[in-house]
Coordinates of C-alpha atoms in Angstrom, one line a residue:
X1 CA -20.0 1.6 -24.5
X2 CA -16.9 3.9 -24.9
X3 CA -14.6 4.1 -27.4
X4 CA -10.6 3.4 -26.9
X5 CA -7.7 3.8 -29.6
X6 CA -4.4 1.8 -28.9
X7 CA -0.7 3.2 -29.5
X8 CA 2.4 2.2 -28.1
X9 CA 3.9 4.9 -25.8
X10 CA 6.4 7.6 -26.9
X11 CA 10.0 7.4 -25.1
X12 CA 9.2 10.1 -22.5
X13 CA 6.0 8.4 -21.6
X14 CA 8.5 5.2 -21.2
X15 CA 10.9 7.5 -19.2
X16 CA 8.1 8.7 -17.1
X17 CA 6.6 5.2 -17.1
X18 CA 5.5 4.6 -13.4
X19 CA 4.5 8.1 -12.9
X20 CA 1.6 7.5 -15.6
X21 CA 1.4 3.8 -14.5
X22 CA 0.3 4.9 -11.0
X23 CA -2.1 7.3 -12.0
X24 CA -4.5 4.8 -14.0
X25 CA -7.7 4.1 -12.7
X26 CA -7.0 1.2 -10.4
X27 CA -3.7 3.0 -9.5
X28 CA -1.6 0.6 -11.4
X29 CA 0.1 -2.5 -10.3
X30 CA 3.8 -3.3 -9.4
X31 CA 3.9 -6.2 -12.2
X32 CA 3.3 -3.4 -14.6
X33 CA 6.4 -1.2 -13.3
X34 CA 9.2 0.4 -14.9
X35 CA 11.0 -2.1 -12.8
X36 CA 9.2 -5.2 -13.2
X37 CA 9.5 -4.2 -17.5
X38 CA 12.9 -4.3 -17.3
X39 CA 13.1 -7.5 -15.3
X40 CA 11.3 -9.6 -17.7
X41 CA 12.8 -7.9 -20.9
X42 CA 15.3 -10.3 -22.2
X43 CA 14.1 -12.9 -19.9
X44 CA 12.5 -14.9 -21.7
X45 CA 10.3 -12.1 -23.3
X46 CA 9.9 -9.1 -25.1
X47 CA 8.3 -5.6 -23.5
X48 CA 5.7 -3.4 -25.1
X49 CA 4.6 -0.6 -23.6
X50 CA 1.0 0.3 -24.5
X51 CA -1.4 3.1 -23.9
X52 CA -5.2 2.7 -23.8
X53 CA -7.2 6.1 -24.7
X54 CA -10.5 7.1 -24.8
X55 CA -12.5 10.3 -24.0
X56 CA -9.9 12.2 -22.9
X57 CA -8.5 9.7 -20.2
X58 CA -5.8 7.1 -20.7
X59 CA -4.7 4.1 -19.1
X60 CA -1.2 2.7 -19.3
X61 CA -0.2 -0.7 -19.4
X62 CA 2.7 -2.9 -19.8
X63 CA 2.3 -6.2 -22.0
X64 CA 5.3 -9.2 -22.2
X65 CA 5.3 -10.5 -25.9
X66 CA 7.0 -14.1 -26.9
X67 CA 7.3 -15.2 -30.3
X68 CA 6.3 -18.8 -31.0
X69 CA 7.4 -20.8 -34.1
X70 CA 4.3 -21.1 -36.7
X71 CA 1.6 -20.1 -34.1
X72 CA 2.8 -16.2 -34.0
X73 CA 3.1 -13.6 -31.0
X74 CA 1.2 -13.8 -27.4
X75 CA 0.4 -10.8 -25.5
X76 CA 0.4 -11.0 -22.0
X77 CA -1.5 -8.0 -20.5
X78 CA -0.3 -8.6 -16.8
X79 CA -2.5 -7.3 -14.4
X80 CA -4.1 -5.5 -16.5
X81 CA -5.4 -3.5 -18.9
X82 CA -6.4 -1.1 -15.9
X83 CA -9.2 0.1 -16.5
X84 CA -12.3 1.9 -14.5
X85 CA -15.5 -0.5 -15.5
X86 CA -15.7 -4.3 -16.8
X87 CA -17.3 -2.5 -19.6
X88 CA -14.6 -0.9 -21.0
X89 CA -13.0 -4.1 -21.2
X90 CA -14.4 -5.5 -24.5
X91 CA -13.7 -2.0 -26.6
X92 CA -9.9 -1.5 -25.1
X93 CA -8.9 -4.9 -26.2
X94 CA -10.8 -4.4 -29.7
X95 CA -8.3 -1.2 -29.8
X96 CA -5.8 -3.7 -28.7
X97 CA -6.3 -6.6 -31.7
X98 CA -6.7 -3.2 -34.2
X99 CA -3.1 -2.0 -33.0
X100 CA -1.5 -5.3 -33.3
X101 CA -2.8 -6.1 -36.7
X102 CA -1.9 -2.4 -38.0
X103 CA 1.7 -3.1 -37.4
X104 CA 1.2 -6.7 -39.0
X105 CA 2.6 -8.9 -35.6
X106 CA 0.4 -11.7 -35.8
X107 CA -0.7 -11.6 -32.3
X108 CA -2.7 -15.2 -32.1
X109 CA -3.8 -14.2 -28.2
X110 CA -4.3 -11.3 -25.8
X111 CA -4.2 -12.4 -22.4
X112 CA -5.3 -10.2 -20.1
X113 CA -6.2 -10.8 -16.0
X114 CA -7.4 -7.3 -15.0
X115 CA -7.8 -6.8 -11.6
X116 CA -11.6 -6.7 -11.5
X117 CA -13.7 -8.2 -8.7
X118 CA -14.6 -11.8 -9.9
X119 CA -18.5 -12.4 -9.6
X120 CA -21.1 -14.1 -11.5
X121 CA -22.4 -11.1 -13.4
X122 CA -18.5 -9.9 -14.1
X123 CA -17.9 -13.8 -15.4
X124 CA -21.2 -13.4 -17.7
X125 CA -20.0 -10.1 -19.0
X126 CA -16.6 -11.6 -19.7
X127 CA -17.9 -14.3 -21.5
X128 CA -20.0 -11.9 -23.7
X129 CA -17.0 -9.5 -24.3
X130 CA -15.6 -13.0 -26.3
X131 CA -13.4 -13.6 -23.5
X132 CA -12.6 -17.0 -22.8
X133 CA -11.2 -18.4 -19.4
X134 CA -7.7 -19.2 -18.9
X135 CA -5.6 -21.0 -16.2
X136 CA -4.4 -18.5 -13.3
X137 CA -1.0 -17.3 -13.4
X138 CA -0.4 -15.1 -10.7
X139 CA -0.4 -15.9 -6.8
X140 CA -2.5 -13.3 -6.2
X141 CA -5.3 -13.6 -8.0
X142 CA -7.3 -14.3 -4.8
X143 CA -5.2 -12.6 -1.6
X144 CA -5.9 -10.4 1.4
X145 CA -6.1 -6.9 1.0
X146 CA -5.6 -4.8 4.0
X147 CA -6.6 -0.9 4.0
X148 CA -3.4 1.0 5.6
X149 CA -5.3 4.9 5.6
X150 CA -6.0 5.4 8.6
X151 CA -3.7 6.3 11.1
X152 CA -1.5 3.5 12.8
X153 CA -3.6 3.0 16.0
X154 CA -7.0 2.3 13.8
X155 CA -5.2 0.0 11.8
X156 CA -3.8 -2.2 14.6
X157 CA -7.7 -2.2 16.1
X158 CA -9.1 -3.5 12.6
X159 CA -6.9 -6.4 12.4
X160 CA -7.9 -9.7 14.3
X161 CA -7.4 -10.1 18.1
X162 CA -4.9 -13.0 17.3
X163 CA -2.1 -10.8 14.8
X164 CA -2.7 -8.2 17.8
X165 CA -1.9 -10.4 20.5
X166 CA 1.0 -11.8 18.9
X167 CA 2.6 -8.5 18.0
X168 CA 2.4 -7.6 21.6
X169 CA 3.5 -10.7 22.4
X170 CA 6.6 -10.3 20.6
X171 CA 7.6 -6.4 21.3
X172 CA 7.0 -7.5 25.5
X173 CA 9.4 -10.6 24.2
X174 CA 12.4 -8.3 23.2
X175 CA 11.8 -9.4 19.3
X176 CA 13.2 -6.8 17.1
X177 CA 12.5 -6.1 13.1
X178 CA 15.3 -4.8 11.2
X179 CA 15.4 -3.1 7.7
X180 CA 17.9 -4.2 5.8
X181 CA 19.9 -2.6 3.0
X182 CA 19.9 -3.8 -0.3
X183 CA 23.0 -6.0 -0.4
X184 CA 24.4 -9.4 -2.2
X185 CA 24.3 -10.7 1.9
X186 CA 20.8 -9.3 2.1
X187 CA 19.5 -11.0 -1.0
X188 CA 21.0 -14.6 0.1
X189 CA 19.9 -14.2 4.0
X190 CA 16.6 -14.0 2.3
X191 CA 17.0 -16.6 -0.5
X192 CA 18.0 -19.1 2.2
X193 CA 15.0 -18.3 4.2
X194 CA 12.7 -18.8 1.1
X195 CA 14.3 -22.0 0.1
X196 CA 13.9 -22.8 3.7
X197 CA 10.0 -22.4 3.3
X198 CA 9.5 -24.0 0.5
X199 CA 11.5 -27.3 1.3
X200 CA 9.5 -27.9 4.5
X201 CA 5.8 -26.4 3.1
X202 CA 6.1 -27.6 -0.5
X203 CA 5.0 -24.8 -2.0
X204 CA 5.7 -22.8 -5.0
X205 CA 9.1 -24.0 -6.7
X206 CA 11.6 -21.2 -6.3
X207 CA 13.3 -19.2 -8.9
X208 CA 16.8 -18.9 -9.2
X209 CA 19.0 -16.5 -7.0
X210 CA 20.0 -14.7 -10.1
X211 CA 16.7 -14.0 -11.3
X212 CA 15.6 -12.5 -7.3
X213 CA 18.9 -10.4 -7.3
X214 CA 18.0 -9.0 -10.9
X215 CA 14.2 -8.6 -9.2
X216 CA 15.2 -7.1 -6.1
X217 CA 17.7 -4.8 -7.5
X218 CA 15.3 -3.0 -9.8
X219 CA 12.7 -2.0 -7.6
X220 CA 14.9 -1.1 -4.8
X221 CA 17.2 0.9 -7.2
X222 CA 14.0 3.0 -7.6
X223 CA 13.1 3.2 -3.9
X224 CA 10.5 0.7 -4.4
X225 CA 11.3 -2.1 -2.3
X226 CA 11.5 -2.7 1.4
X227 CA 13.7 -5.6 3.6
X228 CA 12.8 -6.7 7.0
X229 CA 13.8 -9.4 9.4
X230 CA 14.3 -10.7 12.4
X231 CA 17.2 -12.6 13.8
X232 CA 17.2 -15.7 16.3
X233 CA 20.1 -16.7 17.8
X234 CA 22.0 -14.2 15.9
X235 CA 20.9 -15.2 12.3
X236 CA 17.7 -14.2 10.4
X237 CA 14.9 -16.3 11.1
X238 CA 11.9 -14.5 9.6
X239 CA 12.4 -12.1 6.6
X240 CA 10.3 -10.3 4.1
X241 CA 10.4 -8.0 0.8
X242 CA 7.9 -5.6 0.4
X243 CA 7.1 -3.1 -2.6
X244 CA 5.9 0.1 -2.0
X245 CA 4.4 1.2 -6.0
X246 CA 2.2 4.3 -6.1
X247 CA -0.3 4.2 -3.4
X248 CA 0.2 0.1 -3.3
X249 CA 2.4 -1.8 -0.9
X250 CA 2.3 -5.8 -1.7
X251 CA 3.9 -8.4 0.4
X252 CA 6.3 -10.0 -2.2
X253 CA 9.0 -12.3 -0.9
X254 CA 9.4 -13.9 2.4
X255 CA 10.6 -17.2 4.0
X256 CA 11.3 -18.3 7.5
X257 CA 12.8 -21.1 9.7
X258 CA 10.9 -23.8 10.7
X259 CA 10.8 -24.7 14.1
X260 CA 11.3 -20.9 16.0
X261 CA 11.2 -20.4 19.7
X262 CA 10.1 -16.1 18.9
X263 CA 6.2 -16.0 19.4
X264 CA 4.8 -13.6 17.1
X265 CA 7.9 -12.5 15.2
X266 CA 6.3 -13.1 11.5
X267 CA 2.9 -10.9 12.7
X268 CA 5.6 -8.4 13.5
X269 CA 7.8 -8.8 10.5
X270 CA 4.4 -7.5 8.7
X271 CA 3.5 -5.0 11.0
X272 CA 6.7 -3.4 11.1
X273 CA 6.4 -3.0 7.0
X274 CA 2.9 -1.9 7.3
X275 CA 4.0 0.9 9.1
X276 CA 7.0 1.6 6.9
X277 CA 4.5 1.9 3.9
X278 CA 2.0 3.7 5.5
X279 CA 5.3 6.2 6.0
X280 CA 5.9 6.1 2.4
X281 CA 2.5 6.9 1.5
X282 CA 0.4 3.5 1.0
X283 CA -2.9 3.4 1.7
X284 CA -3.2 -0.4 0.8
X285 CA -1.7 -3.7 1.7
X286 CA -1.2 -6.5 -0.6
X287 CA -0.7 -9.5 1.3
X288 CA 0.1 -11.4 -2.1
X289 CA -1.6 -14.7 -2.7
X290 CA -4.6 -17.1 -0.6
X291 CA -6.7 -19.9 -1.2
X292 CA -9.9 -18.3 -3.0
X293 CA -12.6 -17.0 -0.5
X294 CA -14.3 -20.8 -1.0
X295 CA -11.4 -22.6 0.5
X296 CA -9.7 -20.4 3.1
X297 CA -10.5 -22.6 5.2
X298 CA -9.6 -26.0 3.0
X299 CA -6.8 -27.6 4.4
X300 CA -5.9 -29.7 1.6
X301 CA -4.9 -26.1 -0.7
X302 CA -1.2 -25.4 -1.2
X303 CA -1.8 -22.4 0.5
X304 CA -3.6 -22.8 3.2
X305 CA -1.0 -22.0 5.9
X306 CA -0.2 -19.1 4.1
X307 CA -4.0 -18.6 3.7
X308 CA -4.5 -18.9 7.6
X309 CA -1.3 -16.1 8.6
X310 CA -2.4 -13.8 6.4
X311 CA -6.3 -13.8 7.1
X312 CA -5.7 -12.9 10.4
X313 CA -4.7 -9.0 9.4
X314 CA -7.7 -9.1 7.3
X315 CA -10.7 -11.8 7.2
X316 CA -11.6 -10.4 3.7
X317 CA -9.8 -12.6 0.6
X318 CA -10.6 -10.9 -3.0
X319 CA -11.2 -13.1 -5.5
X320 CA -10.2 -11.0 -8.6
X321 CA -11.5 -12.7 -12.2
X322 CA -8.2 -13.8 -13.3
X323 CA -6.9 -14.6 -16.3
X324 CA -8.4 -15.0 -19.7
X325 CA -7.8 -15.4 -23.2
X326 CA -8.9 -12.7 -26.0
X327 CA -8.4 -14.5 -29.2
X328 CA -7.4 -13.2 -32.8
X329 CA -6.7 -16.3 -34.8
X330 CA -9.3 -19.0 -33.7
X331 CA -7.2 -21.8 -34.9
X332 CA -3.9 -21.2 -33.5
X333 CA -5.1 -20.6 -30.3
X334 CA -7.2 -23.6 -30.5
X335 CA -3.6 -24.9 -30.9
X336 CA -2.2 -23.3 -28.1
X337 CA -4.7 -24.4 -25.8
X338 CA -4.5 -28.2 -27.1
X339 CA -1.0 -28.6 -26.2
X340 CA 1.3 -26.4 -27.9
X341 CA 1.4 -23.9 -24.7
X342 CA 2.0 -27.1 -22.4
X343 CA 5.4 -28.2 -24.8
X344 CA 7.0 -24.7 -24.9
X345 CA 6.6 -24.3 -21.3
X346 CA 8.3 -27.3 -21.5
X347 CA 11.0 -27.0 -23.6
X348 CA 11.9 -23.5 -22.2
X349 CA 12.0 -24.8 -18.5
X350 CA 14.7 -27.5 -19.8
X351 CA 16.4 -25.2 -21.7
X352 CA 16.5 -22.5 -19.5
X353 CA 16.0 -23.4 -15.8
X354 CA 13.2 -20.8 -15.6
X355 CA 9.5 -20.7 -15.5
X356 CA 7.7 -20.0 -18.1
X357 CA 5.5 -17.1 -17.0

């Protein structure tokens, strides 16, 4: 088992942040951005930037802090830590507990969800690294992952005969996918088409349009993020925000009218900023959120339409291990877990409007 020390990172590792971000084993993750940091500072949390060493090698890693009244400070390792084995999972959050307690912070919890493949070996390790299991926060903890490196061609011959057909369908039609610049006019043509989504598939409640403008701004202030639609009748029907972060492009936002006469246009939306990434250098494709692997095909999960759309690109869903608990004080947590976690969630949401996480 190796060895890891933990130390917050210097200001020119935090001016440089993505560039080391990118370069961790796994490649990093957009929720762990420069841009994603600056989003969440202030909103409801605090950010820490933390770096992971060990033998030479070092993995960066940004963790969202809130300060609770009597119970302490959480840590909220999201998406991470990125590391290269499930075995170096147990020391680098030992590192982690040491760091915390050094500069006296009363951290109660660590919660981590790295992005390791879930299995039942993984699970057993997890459970003997102390770990304990913790309700899923992100939508992506199970999602389709497409590989973007080969050239343009191969990729449009791996995905399934149906996206194919329908993207041919759709260029024969005339349909046309635009890239949008990142204006007020774009955000809200987006918005609308989100809320649109959501109203008629109950999915996911929305954020506010203030928090997606603050969102959208900072990775596409950093060349990071992508807008593409298509229009029906003169006003945007399908429309999507994609993040292009290292070698990583994930399928972030997107919403669409209900009830289109375009055949095909959302396969093409996604195809159109496939190819866009693999121009900016992806060599992945995050579609951003299934059913697990167990129940793609369960009609009665919240996202099984989305589930369905975005299986046919790639067949494959990744489960990743998702999110768990590292614990430092026993009893606090135990009161975290019994309730107190449920009430602040609470009280912030009617305070605040926001979610929690």
């Amino acid at each position: 088992m190796r060895e890891f020390t933990a130390r917050f990172a210097t200001a020119e590792e935090i001016e440089n942040w993505d560039k080391h971000v990118t370069a961790n084993p796994n490649g990093g993750n957009m929720l762990q951005s420069a841009a994603y940091a600056t989003v969440k500072n202030g909103n409801g949390w605090s950010a820490r930037f933390l770096v992971l060493e060990s033998a030479g090698t070092a993995s960066y890693n940004l963790v969202l802090e809130k300060k609770f009244p009597v119970l302490g400070r959480l840590w909220y390792l999201i998406k991470g830590p990125d590391l290269g084995s499930v075995d170096d999972l147990k020391p680098a959050l030992e590192a982690c507990a040491a760091l915390a307690r050094s500069h006296r912070l009363s951290v109660f919890t660590i919660k981590v969800e790295p992005d390791i493949v879930a299995s039942p070996e993984v699970q057993a390790q997890l459970a003997e690294a102390g770990l304990v299991k913790a309700p899923n926060i992100q939508s992506n903890d199970s999602t389709a992952l497409l590989d973007i490196s080969a050239p343009e061609s191969q990729v449009l011959r791996a995905v399934s005969s149906r996206a194919r057909n329908a993207i041919r369908r759709a260029e024969r039609e005339g349909c046309e996918v635009v890239q949008q610049a990142p204006t007020p006019e774009t955000y809200k043509a987006l918005y609308d088409l989100m809320a649109d989504t959501v109203s008629a598939k109950g999915s996911m409640p929305l954020r506010s349009l203030e928090y997606y403008t603050r969102f959208w701004d900072e990775f596409c202030n950093r060349g990071q993020g992508s807008f593409f639609f298509v229009y029906e009748d003169g006003k945007p029907s399908v429309g999507a925000f994609v993040i292009n972060y290292g070698s990583k492009a994930t399928y972030k936002d997107g919403g669409s009218t209900q009830n289109r006469k375009q055949y095909g246009d959302s396969h093409l939306v996604q195809w159109a900023a496939i190819r866009r990434m693999q121009e900016l250098g992806c060599t992945e494709y995050d579609f951003c959120g299934t059913p697990p692997a167990g129940r793609i095909k369960d009609k009665s999960h919240s996202l099984y339409g989305m589930g369905m759309f975005k299986t046919s690109f790639t067949k494959t869903v990744t489960d990743f291990v998702g999110c768990y608990d590292y614990v430092l004080a026993p009893l606090r947590h135990a009161l975290w877990v019994k309730g107190a976690e449920r009430i602040f969630r609470r009280i912030e949401t009617a305070r605040t409007g926001h979610q929690f996480y």
